[in-house]
Steps between C-alpha positions, in 0.01 A plus 500: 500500500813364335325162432179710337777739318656165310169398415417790352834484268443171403133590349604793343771280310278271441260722294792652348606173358114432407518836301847423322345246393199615336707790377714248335271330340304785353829631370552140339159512280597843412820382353339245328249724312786735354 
């Protein structure tokens, strides 16, 4: 369980990080259009 439970954290940061990133970036072309 505690093995699948750290797993499970480290994927869900993962995607967060993936998301951040995309967020960033679409914020970035929006700053450069204004």
């Amino acid at each position: 369980m505690a093995k699948k439970a750290k797993k499970a954290k480290k994927a869900v940061k993962k995607t967060a990080k993936t998301a951040a990133k995309k967020t960033a970036k679409k914020t970035k072309k929006v700053a450069k259009k204004k």
